[in-house]
Amino acid sequence: NPERMGRILAFRHPEQYAQGEAFQLMNALYAFVAGGLGGAGLGQSLQKKFYLPEAHTDFIFAIIGEELGLFFSVGVVVLFVVFLLCGIRISGRAPDVGGRLLAFGITALVSLQAAINVGVVTGRLPTKGLPLPFISFGGTSLMATLFMTGVLLNVARQGVRARLRK
């Protein structure tokens, strides 16, 4: 399929396809460069206003990097790592096998989606169209992620109750 081949070529050589298939990726990378360490300031992104189409959806991480800088971007990644570690801990403390599997599945789903989004925005993975959990604009994705997080918290609560009964 020529369209898929174009995406692969754009991923491997984005600078050659900057006006076509790699337009969003190149502008996302420019956003990170413009943000630097401290960022341009909240609401001061030029990429989201003029260059990066639909910046509030799949490429919101680039806007975070431009407006708030590298430190805040690393902070967002650290928060997703904390979510992963807490989810694994909840999974290990679940009172039954079903709870363990459910907690691990939810944790893996949210963490993997975040990792793929960050990889796409930073140019390490080909463009997929996955939103950044909890942050990207979009009601359906946000509602599903919040629902899964609520179930994960319920599994954690059930684990605490089971340990208190013993």
CSV table of N, CA and C in Angstrom, one decimal, residues 16-158:
chain,number,residue,atom,x,y,z
A,16,GLN,N,13.0,14.6,5.1
A,16,GLN,CA,12.7,14.6,3.7
A,16,GLN,C,11.2,14.7,3.4
A,17,TYR,N,10.3,14.4,4.4
A,17,TYR,CA,8.9,14.4,4.2
A,17,TYR,C,8.2,15.5,5.1
A,18,ALA,N,9.0,16.5,5.4
A,18,ALA,CA,8.5,17.5,6.4
A,18,ALA,C,7.3,18.3,5.9
A,19,GLN,N,7.0,18.4,4.6
A,19,GLN,CA,5.9,19.1,4.1
A,19,GLN,C,4.7,18.1,3.8
A,20,GLY,N,4.9,16.8,4.0
A,20,GLY,CA,3.9,15.8,3.7
A,20,GLY,C,3.5,15.0,4.9
A,21,GLU,N,3.9,13.7,4.8
A,21,GLU,CA,3.6,12.7,5.8
A,21,GLU,C,4.2,13.0,7.2
A,22,ALA,N,5.3,13.7,7.3
A,22,ALA,CA,6.0,13.9,8.6
A,22,ALA,C,5.8,15.4,9.1
A,23,PHE,N,4.7,16.0,8.6
A,23,PHE,CA,4.5,17.4,8.9
A,23,PHE,C,4.3,17.6,10.4
A,24,GLN,N,3.4,16.7,11.0
A,24,GLN,CA,3.1,16.8,12.5
A,24,GLN,C,4.3,16.5,13.3
A,25,LEU,N,5.0,15.4,12.9
A,25,LEU,CA,6.2,15.0,13.6
A,25,LEU,C,7.3,16.1,13.7
A,26,MET,N,7.5,16.7,12.5
A,26,MET,CA,8.6,17.7,12.5
A,26,MET,C,8.2,18.9,13.3
A,27,ASN,N,6.9,19.3,13.3
A,27,ASN,CA,6.5,20.5,14.1
A,27,ASN,C,6.5,20.1,15.6
A,28,ALA,N,6.2,18.9,15.9
A,28,ALA,CA,6.3,18.5,17.3
A,28,ALA,C,7.7,18.6,17.8
A,29,LEU,N,8.7,18.1,17.0
A,29,LEU,CA,10.1,18.2,17.3
A,29,LEU,C,10.5,19.7,17.5
A,30,TYR,N,10.0,20.5,16.6
A,30,TYR,CA,10.3,22.0,16.7
A,30,TYR,C,9.8,22.5,18.0
A,31,ALA,N,8.6,22.0,18.4
A,31,ALA,CA,8.0,22.5,19.7
A,31,ALA,C,8.9,22.2,20.8
A,32,PHE,N,9.5,21.0,20.9
A,32,PHE,CA,10.4,20.6,21.9
A,32,PHE,C,11.6,21.5,21.9
A,33,VAL,N,12.1,21.8,20.7
A,33,VAL,CA,13.3,22.6,20.6
A,33,VAL,C,13.0,24.1,21.1
A,34,ALA,N,11.9,24.6,20.7
A,34,ALA,CA,11.5,25.9,21.1
A,34,ALA,C,11.2,26.0,22.6
A,35,GLY,N,10.8,25.0,23.2
A,35,GLY,CA,10.5,25.0,24.7
A,35,GLY,C,11.8,25.0,25.5
A,36,GLY,N,12.8,24.3,25.0
A,36,GLY,CA,14.0,24.2,25.8
A,36,GLY,C,13.8,23.6,27.2
A,37,LEU,N,14.6,24.1,28.1
A,37,LEU,CA,14.6,23.5,29.5
A,37,LEU,C,13.4,24.1,30.3
A,38,GLY,N,13.2,25.4,30.2
A,38,GLY,CA,12.1,26.0,31.0
A,38,GLY,C,10.8,26.3,30.3
A,39,GLY,N,10.8,26.2,29.0
A,39,GLY,CA,9.5,26.4,28.3
A,39,GLY,C,9.3,27.9,27.9
A,40,ALA,N,8.4,28.1,27.0
A,40,ALA,CA,8.1,29.4,26.5
A,40,ALA,C,7.0,30.1,27.4
A,41,GLY,N,6.4,29.4,28.3
A,41,GLY,CA,5.4,29.9,29.1
A,41,GLY,C,4.0,29.3,28.8
A,42,LEU,N,3.2,29.2,29.8
A,42,LEU,CA,1.9,28.6,29.6
A,42,LEU,C,1.0,29.4,28.7
A,43,GLY,N,0.5,28.8,27.6
A,43,GLY,CA,-0.3,29.5,26.6
A,43,GLY,C,0.5,30.2,25.6
A,44,GLN,N,1.8,30.1,25.6
A,44,GLN,CA,2.7,30.9,24.7
A,44,GLN,C,3.2,30.1,23.5
A,45,SER,N,2.6,28.9,23.3
A,45,SER,CA,3.1,28.1,22.2
A,45,SER,C,2.8,28.6,20.8
A,46,LEU,N,3.8,28.7,20.0
A,46,LEU,CA,3.5,29.1,18.6
A,46,LEU,C,3.2,27.9,17.7
A,47,GLN,N,3.6,26.8,18.1
A,47,GLN,CA,3.3,25.6,17.3
A,47,GLN,C,1.9,25.3,17.3
A,48,LYS,N,1.2,25.3,18.4
A,48,LYS,CA,-0.2,25.0,18.5
A,48,LYS,C,-1.1,26.0,17.8
A,49,LYS,N,-0.6,27.3,17.7
A,49,LYS,CA,-1.4,28.3,17.1
A,49,LYS,C,-1.3,28.4,15.6
A,50,PHE,N,-0.1,28.0,15.1
A,50,PHE,CA,0.2,28.2,13.7
A,50,PHE,C,0.6,27.0,12.9
A,51,TYR,N,1.3,26.0,13.5
A,51,TYR,CA,1.9,25.0,12.7
A,51,TYR,C,1.4,23.6,13.0
A,52,LEU,N,1.1,23.2,14.2
A,52,LEU,CA,0.8,21.9,14.6
A,52,LEU,C,-0.7,21.7,14.6
A,53,PRO,N,-1.2,21.0,13.5
A,53,PRO,CA,-2.7,20.9,13.5
A,53,PRO,C,-3.2,19.9,14.5
A,54,GLU,N,-4.3,20.2,15.1
A,54,GLU,CA,-5.0,19.4,16.1
A,54,GLU,C,-4.0,19.1,17.3
A,55,ALA,N,-3.3,20.1,17.7
A,55,ALA,CA,-2.3,19.9,18.8
A,55,ALA,C,-2.8,19.5,20.1
A,56,HIS,N,-4.1,19.7,20.3
A,56,HIS,CA,-4.7,19.4,21.6
A,56,HIS,C,-5.1,17.9,21.7
A,57,THR,N,-4.9,17.1,20.7
A,57,THR,CA,-5.2,15.7,20.7
A,57,THR,C,-4.0,14.8,20.9
A,58,ASP,N,-3.5,14.2,19.8
A,58,ASP,CA,-2.5,13.2,19.9
A,58,ASP,C,-1.1,13.8,20.2
A,59,PHE,N,-0.9,15.1,19.8
A,59,PHE,CA,0.5,15.7,20.0
A,59,PHE,C,0.5,16.7,21.1
A,60,ILE,N,-0.3,16.5,22.1
A,60,ILE,CA,-0.4,17.4,23.3
A,60,ILE,C,0.9,17.4,24.0
A,61,PHE,N,1.6,16.3,24.0
A,61,PHE,CA,2.9,16.2,24.8
A,61,PHE,C,3.9,17.2,24.2
A,62,ALA,N,3.9,17.4,22.9
A,62,ALA,CA,4.8,18.4,22.3
A,62,ALA,C,4.5,19.8,22.7
A,63,ILE,N,3.2,20.1,22.9
A,63,ILE,CA,2.9,21.4,23.4
A,63,ILE,C,3.3,21.6,24.9
A,64,ILE,N,3.1,20.5,25.6
A,64,ILE,CA,3.6,20.6,27.0
A,64,ILE,C,5.1,20.9,27.0
A,65,GLY,N,5.9,20.2,26.1
A,65,GLY,CA,7.3,20.5,26.0
A,65,GLY,C,7.6,21.9,25.6
A,66,GLU,N,6.8,22.4,24.7
A,66,GLU,CA,7.1,23.8,24.3
A,66,GLU,C,6.7,24.8,25.3
A,67,GLU,N,5.6,24.7,25.9
A,67,GLU,CA,5.1,25.7,26.9
A,67,GLU,C,5.7,25.6,28.2
A,68,LEU,N,6.0,24.4,28.7
A,68,LEU,CA,6.4,24.2,30.1
A,68,LEU,C,7.9,23.7,30.2
A,69,GLY,N,8.4,23.2,29.0
A,69,GLY,CA,9.8,22.9,29.0
A,69,GLY,C,10.1,21.4,29.3
A,70,LEU,N,11.4,21.1,29.2
A,70,LEU,CA,11.9,19.7,29.4
A,70,LEU,C,11.6,19.2,30.8
A,71,PHE,N,11.8,20.0,31.8
A,71,PHE,CA,11.6,19.5,33.2
A,71,PHE,C,10.2,19.1,33.4
A,72,PHE,N,9.2,19.8,32.9
A,72,PHE,CA,7.8,19.4,33.1
A,72,PHE,C,7.5,18.2,32.2
A,73,SER,N,8.0,18.1,31.1
A,73,SER,CA,7.8,17.0,30.2
A,73,SER,C,8.3,15.7,30.9
A,74,VAL,N,9.5,15.8,31.4
A,74,VAL,CA,10.0,14.7,32.2
A,74,VAL,C,9.2,14.3,33.4
A,75,GLY,N,8.6,15.4,34.0
A,75,GLY,CA,7.7,15.2,35.1
A,75,GLY,C,6.4,14.4,34.7
A,76,VAL,N,5.9,14.7,33.5
A,76,VAL,CA,4.8,14.0,33.0
A,76,VAL,C,5.1,12.5,32.8
A,77,VAL,N,6.3,12.2,32.3
A,77,VAL,CA,6.7,10.8,32.1
A,77,VAL,C,6.9,10.1,33.4
A,78,VAL,N,7.5,10.9,34.4
A,78,VAL,CA,7.7,10.3,35.7
A,78,VAL,C,6.3,9.9,36.3
A,79,LEU,N,5.3,10.8,36.2
A,79,LEU,CA,4.0,10.5,36.7
A,79,LEU,C,3.4,9.2,36.1
A,80,PHE,N,3.6,9.0,34.8
A,80,PHE,CA,3.2,7.7,34.2
A,80,PHE,C,4.0,6.5,34.7
A,81,VAL,N,5.2,6.7,35.0
A,81,VAL,CA,6.0,5.6,35.6
A,81,VAL,C,5.5,5.3,37.0
A,82,VAL,N,5.1,6.4,37.8
A,82,VAL,CA,4.6,6.2,39.1
A,82,VAL,C,3.2,5.4,39.0
A,83,PHE,N,2.4,5.8,38.0
A,83,PHE,CA,1.2,5.1,37.7
A,83,PHE,C,1.4,3.6,37.5
A,84,LEU,N,2.5,3.3,36.7
A,84,LEU,CA,2.8,1.9,36.3
A,84,LEU,C,3.3,1.2,37.6
A,85,LEU,N,4.1,1.8,38.4
A,85,LEU,CA,4.6,1.1,39.6
A,85,LEU,C,3.5,0.9,40.6
A,86,CYS,N,2.6,1.9,40.8
A,86,CYS,CA,1.5,1.7,41.7
A,86,CYS,C,0.5,0.6,41.2
A,87,GLY,N,0.3,0.6,39.9
A,87,GLY,CA,-0.6,-0.4,39.3
A,87,GLY,C,0.0,-1.8,39.5
A,88,ILE,N,1.3,-2.0,39.3
A,88,ILE,CA,1.9,-3.3,39.6
A,88,ILE,C,1.8,-3.7,41.0
A,89,ARG,N,2.0,-2.7,41.9
A,89,ARG,CA,1.8,-3.0,43.4
A,89,ARG,C,0.4,-3.4,43.7
A,90,ILE,N,-0.6,-2.7,43.1
A,90,ILE,CA,-2.0,-3.0,43.3
A,90,ILE,C,-2.2,-4.4,42.8
A,91,SER,N,-1.7,-4.7,41.7
A,91,SER,CA,-1.9,-6.1,41.1
A,91,SER,C,-1.3,-7.1,42.0
A,92,GLY,N,-0.2,-6.9,42.5
A,92,GLY,CA,0.4,-7.9,43.4
A,92,GLY,C,-0.3,-8.1,44.7
A,93,ARG,N,-1.0,-7.1,45.2
A,93,ARG,CA,-1.7,-7.1,46.5
A,93,ARG,C,-3.2,-7.5,46.3
A,94,ALA,N,-3.6,-7.7,45.1
A,94,ALA,CA,-5.1,-8.0,44.9
A,94,ALA,C,-5.4,-9.3,45.6
A,95,PRO,N,-6.7,-9.4,46.1
A,95,PRO,CA,-7.0,-10.6,46.9
A,95,PRO,C,-7.2,-11.9,46.1
A,96,ASP,N,-7.4,-11.8,44.8
A,96,ASP,CA,-7.7,-13.0,44.0
A,96,ASP,C,-7.0,-12.9,42.6
A,97,VAL,N,-7.0,-14.0,41.9
A,97,VAL,CA,-6.4,-14.0,40.6
A,97,VAL,C,-7.1,-13.1,39.6
A,98,GLY,N,-8.4,-13.0,39.6
A,98,GLY,CA,-9.1,-12.1,38.7
A,98,GLY,C,-8.8,-10.6,39.0
A,99,GLY,N,-8.6,-10.3,40.2
A,99,GLY,CA,-8.2,-8.9,40.6
A,99,GLY,C,-6.8,-8.6,40.1
A,100,ARG,N,-5.9,-9.6,40.3
A,100,ARG,CA,-4.6,-9.4,39.8
A,100,ARG,C,-4.5,-9.2,38.3
A,101,LEU,N,-5.2,-10.0,37.6
A,101,LEU,CA,-5.2,-9.9,36.1
A,101,LEU,C,-5.8,-8.6,35.7
A,102,LEU,N,-6.9,-8.2,36.3
A,102,LEU,CA,-7.6,-7.0,35.9
A,102,LEU,C,-6.7,-5.8,36.2
A,103,ALA,N,-6.1,-5.7,37.4
A,103,ALA,CA,-5.3,-4.6,37.7
A,103,ALA,C,-4.0,-4.5,36.8
A,104,PHE,N,-3.5,-5.7,36.5
A,104,PHE,CA,-2.3,-5.7,35.6
A,104,PHE,C,-2.7,-5.3,34.2
A,105,GLY,N,-3.8,-5.7,33.8
A,105,GLY,CA,-4.3,-5.4,32.4
A,105,GLY,C,-4.5,-3.9,32.3
A,106,ILE,N,-5.2,-3.3,33.3
A,106,ILE,CA,-5.5,-1.9,33.2
A,106,ILE,C,-4.2,-1.1,33.3
A,107,THR,N,-3.3,-1.5,34.2
A,107,THR,CA,-2.0,-0.8,34.3
A,107,THR,C,-1.2,-0.9,33.0
A,108,ALA,N,-1.2,-2.0,32.4
A,108,ALA,CA,-0.4,-2.2,31.2
A,108,ALA,C,-1.0,-1.4,30.1
A,109,LEU,N,-2.4,-1.4,30.0
A,109,LEU,CA,-3.0,-0.6,28.9
A,109,LEU,C,-2.8,0.9,29.0
A,110,VAL,N,-2.9,1.4,30.1
A,110,VAL,CA,-2.7,2.9,30.3
A,110,VAL,C,-1.2,3.2,30.1
A,111,SER,N,-0.4,2.4,30.7
A,111,SER,CA,1.1,2.7,30.6
A,111,SER,C,1.6,2.5,29.2
A,112,LEU,N,1.2,1.5,28.5
A,112,LEU,CA,1.6,1.3,27.2
A,112,LEU,C,1.1,2.3,26.2
A,113,GLN,N,-0.1,2.8,26.4
A,113,GLN,CA,-0.7,3.8,25.6
A,113,GLN,C,0.1,5.1,25.8
A,114,ALA,N,0.5,5.4,27.0
A,114,ALA,CA,1.3,6.6,27.3
A,114,ALA,C,2.7,6.5,26.7
A,115,ALA,N,3.3,5.3,26.8
A,115,ALA,CA,4.6,5.1,26.2
A,115,ALA,C,4.6,5.3,24.7
A,116,ILE,N,3.6,4.7,24.1
A,116,ILE,CA,3.5,4.8,22.6
A,116,ILE,C,3.3,6.2,22.2
A,117,ASN,N,2.4,7.0,22.9
A,117,ASN,CA,2.2,8.4,22.6
A,117,ASN,C,3.4,9.2,22.7
A,118,VAL,N,4.2,9.0,23.8
A,118,VAL,CA,5.4,9.8,24.0
A,118,VAL,C,6.4,9.4,22.9
A,119,GLY,N,6.5,8.1,22.6
A,119,GLY,CA,7.4,7.6,21.5
A,119,GLY,C,7.0,8.2,20.2
A,120,VAL,N,5.8,8.3,19.9
A,120,VAL,CA,5.3,8.9,18.6
A,120,VAL,C,5.7,10.4,18.5
A,121,VAL,N,5.4,11.1,19.6
A,121,VAL,CA,5.6,12.6,19.6
A,121,VAL,C,7.1,12.9,19.6
A,122,THR,N,7.9,12.1,20.1
A,122,THR,CA,9.3,12.4,20.1
A,122,THR,C,10.0,11.8,18.9
A,123,GLY,N,9.3,11.1,18.0
A,123,GLY,CA,9.8,10.6,16.8
A,123,GLY,C,10.5,9.2,16.9
A,124,ARG,N,10.3,8.5,18.0
A,124,ARG,CA,10.9,7.2,18.2
A,124,ARG,C,10.0,6.1,17.7
A,125,LEU,N,8.7,6.3,17.4
A,125,LEU,CA,7.8,5.4,16.9
A,125,LEU,C,7.0,6.0,15.8
A,126,PRO,N,6.5,5.2,14.8
A,126,PRO,CA,5.7,5.8,13.8
A,126,PRO,C,4.4,6.3,14.3
A,127,THR,N,3.8,7.2,13.6
A,127,THR,CA,2.5,7.8,14.1
A,127,THR,C,1.4,6.8,14.1
A,128,LYS,N,0.7,6.8,15.3
A,128,LYS,CA,-0.3,5.8,15.5
A,128,LYS,C,-1.7,6.4,15.7
A,129,GLY,N,-1.8,7.6,16.3
A,129,GLY,CA,-3.1,8.2,16.5
A,129,GLY,C,-3.6,7.9,17.9
A,130,LEU,N,-2.8,7.5,18.9
A,130,LEU,CA,-3.2,7.2,20.2
A,130,LEU,C,-3.1,8.5,21.1
A,131,PRO,N,-4.2,8.8,21.8
A,131,PRO,CA,-4.1,10.0,22.7
A,131,PRO,C,-3.2,9.7,24.0
A,132,LEU,N,-2.8,10.7,24.6
A,132,LEU,CA,-2.0,10.6,25.8
A,132,LEU,C,-3.0,10.5,27.0
A,133,PRO,N,-3.0,9.4,27.7
A,133,PRO,CA,-4.0,9.2,28.8
A,133,PRO,C,-4.1,10.3,29.8
A,134,PHE,N,-5.3,10.7,30.2
A,134,PHE,CA,-5.5,11.7,31.2
A,134,PHE,C,-5.3,13.2,30.7
A,135,ILE,N,-4.6,13.3,29.5
A,135,ILE,CA,-4.2,14.7,29.1
A,135,ILE,C,-4.8,15.1,27.8
A,136,SER,N,-4.8,14.2,26.8
A,136,SER,CA,-5.3,14.6,25.5
A,136,SER,C,-6.8,14.9,25.5
A,137,PHE,N,-7.1,15.9,24.7
A,137,PHE,CA,-8.5,16.3,24.5
A,137,PHE,C,-9.3,15.2,23.9
A,138,GLY,N,-10.5,14.9,24.4
A,138,GLY,CA,-11.3,13.9,23.8
A,138,GLY,C,-12.1,13.2,24.9
A,139,GLY,N,-13.4,13.2,24.8
A,139,GLY,CA,-14.2,12.7,25.9
A,139,GLY,C,-14.2,11.2,26.0
A,140,THR,N,-14.2,10.5,24.9
A,140,THR,CA,-14.3,9.0,25.0
A,140,THR,C,-13.0,8.4,25.6
A,141,SER,N,-11.9,8.9,25.2
A,141,SER,CA,-10.6,8.3,25.7
A,141,SER,C,-10.5,8.7,27.2
A,142,LEU,N,-10.8,9.9,27.6
A,142,LEU,CA,-10.7,10.3,28.9
A,142,LEU,C,-11.7,9.6,29.8
A,143,MET,N,-12.9,9.4,29.4
A,143,MET,CA,-13.9,8.7,30.2
A,143,MET,C,-13.4,7.2,30.4
A,144,ALA,N,-13.0,6.6,29.3
A,144,ALA,CA,-12.5,5.2,29.4
A,144,ALA,C,-11.3,5.1,30.4
A,145,THR,N,-10.4,6.0,30.3
A,145,THR,CA,-9.2,5.9,31.2
A,145,THR,C,-9.6,6.2,32.6
A,146,LEU,N,-10.5,7.1,32.8
A,146,LEU,CA,-10.9,7.4,34.2
A,146,LEU,C,-11.7,6.2,34.8
A,147,PHE,N,-12.5,5.6,33.9
A,147,PHE,CA,-13.3,4.4,34.4
A,147,PHE,C,-12.3,3.3,34.8
A,148,MET,N,-11.3,3.0,33.9
A,148,MET,CA,-10.3,2.0,34.2
A,148,MET,C,-9.6,2.3,35.5
A,149,THR,N,-9.2,3.6,35.7
A,149,THR,CA,-8.5,4.0,36.9
A,149,THR,C,-9.4,3.8,38.2
A,150,GLY,N,-10.7,4.0,38.0
A,150,GLY,CA,-11.6,3.8,39.1
A,150,GLY,C,-11.7,2.3,39.5
A,151,VAL,N,-11.7,1.4,38.4
A,151,VAL,CA,-11.7,0.0,38.7
A,151,VAL,C,-10.4,-0.4,39.4
A,152,LEU,N,-9.3,0.1,38.9
A,152,LEU,CA,-8.0,-0.1,39.5
A,152,LEU,C,-8.0,0.3,41.0
A,153,LEU,N,-8.5,1.4,41.3
A,153,LEU,CA,-8.6,1.8,42.7
A,153,LEU,C,-9.5,0.9,43.5
A,154,ASN,N,-10.6,0.4,42.9
A,154,ASN,CA,-11.4,-0.5,43.6
A,154,ASN,C,-10.7,-1.8,43.9
A,155,VAL,N,-9.9,-2.3,43.0
A,155,VAL,CA,-9.1,-3.5,43.2
A,155,VAL,C,-8.1,-3.2,44.4
A,156,ALA,N,-7.6,-2.0,44.4
A,156,ALA,CA,-6.7,-1.7,45.5
A,156,ALA,C,-7.4,-1.7,46.9
A,157,ARG,N,-8.6,-1.1,46.9
A,157,ARG,CA,-9.4,-1.1,48.1
A,157,ARG,C,-9.8,-2.5,48.5
A,158,GLN,N,-10.1,-3.4,47.6
A,158,GLN,CA,-10.4,-4.8,48.0
A,158,GLN,C,-9.2,-5.5,48.5
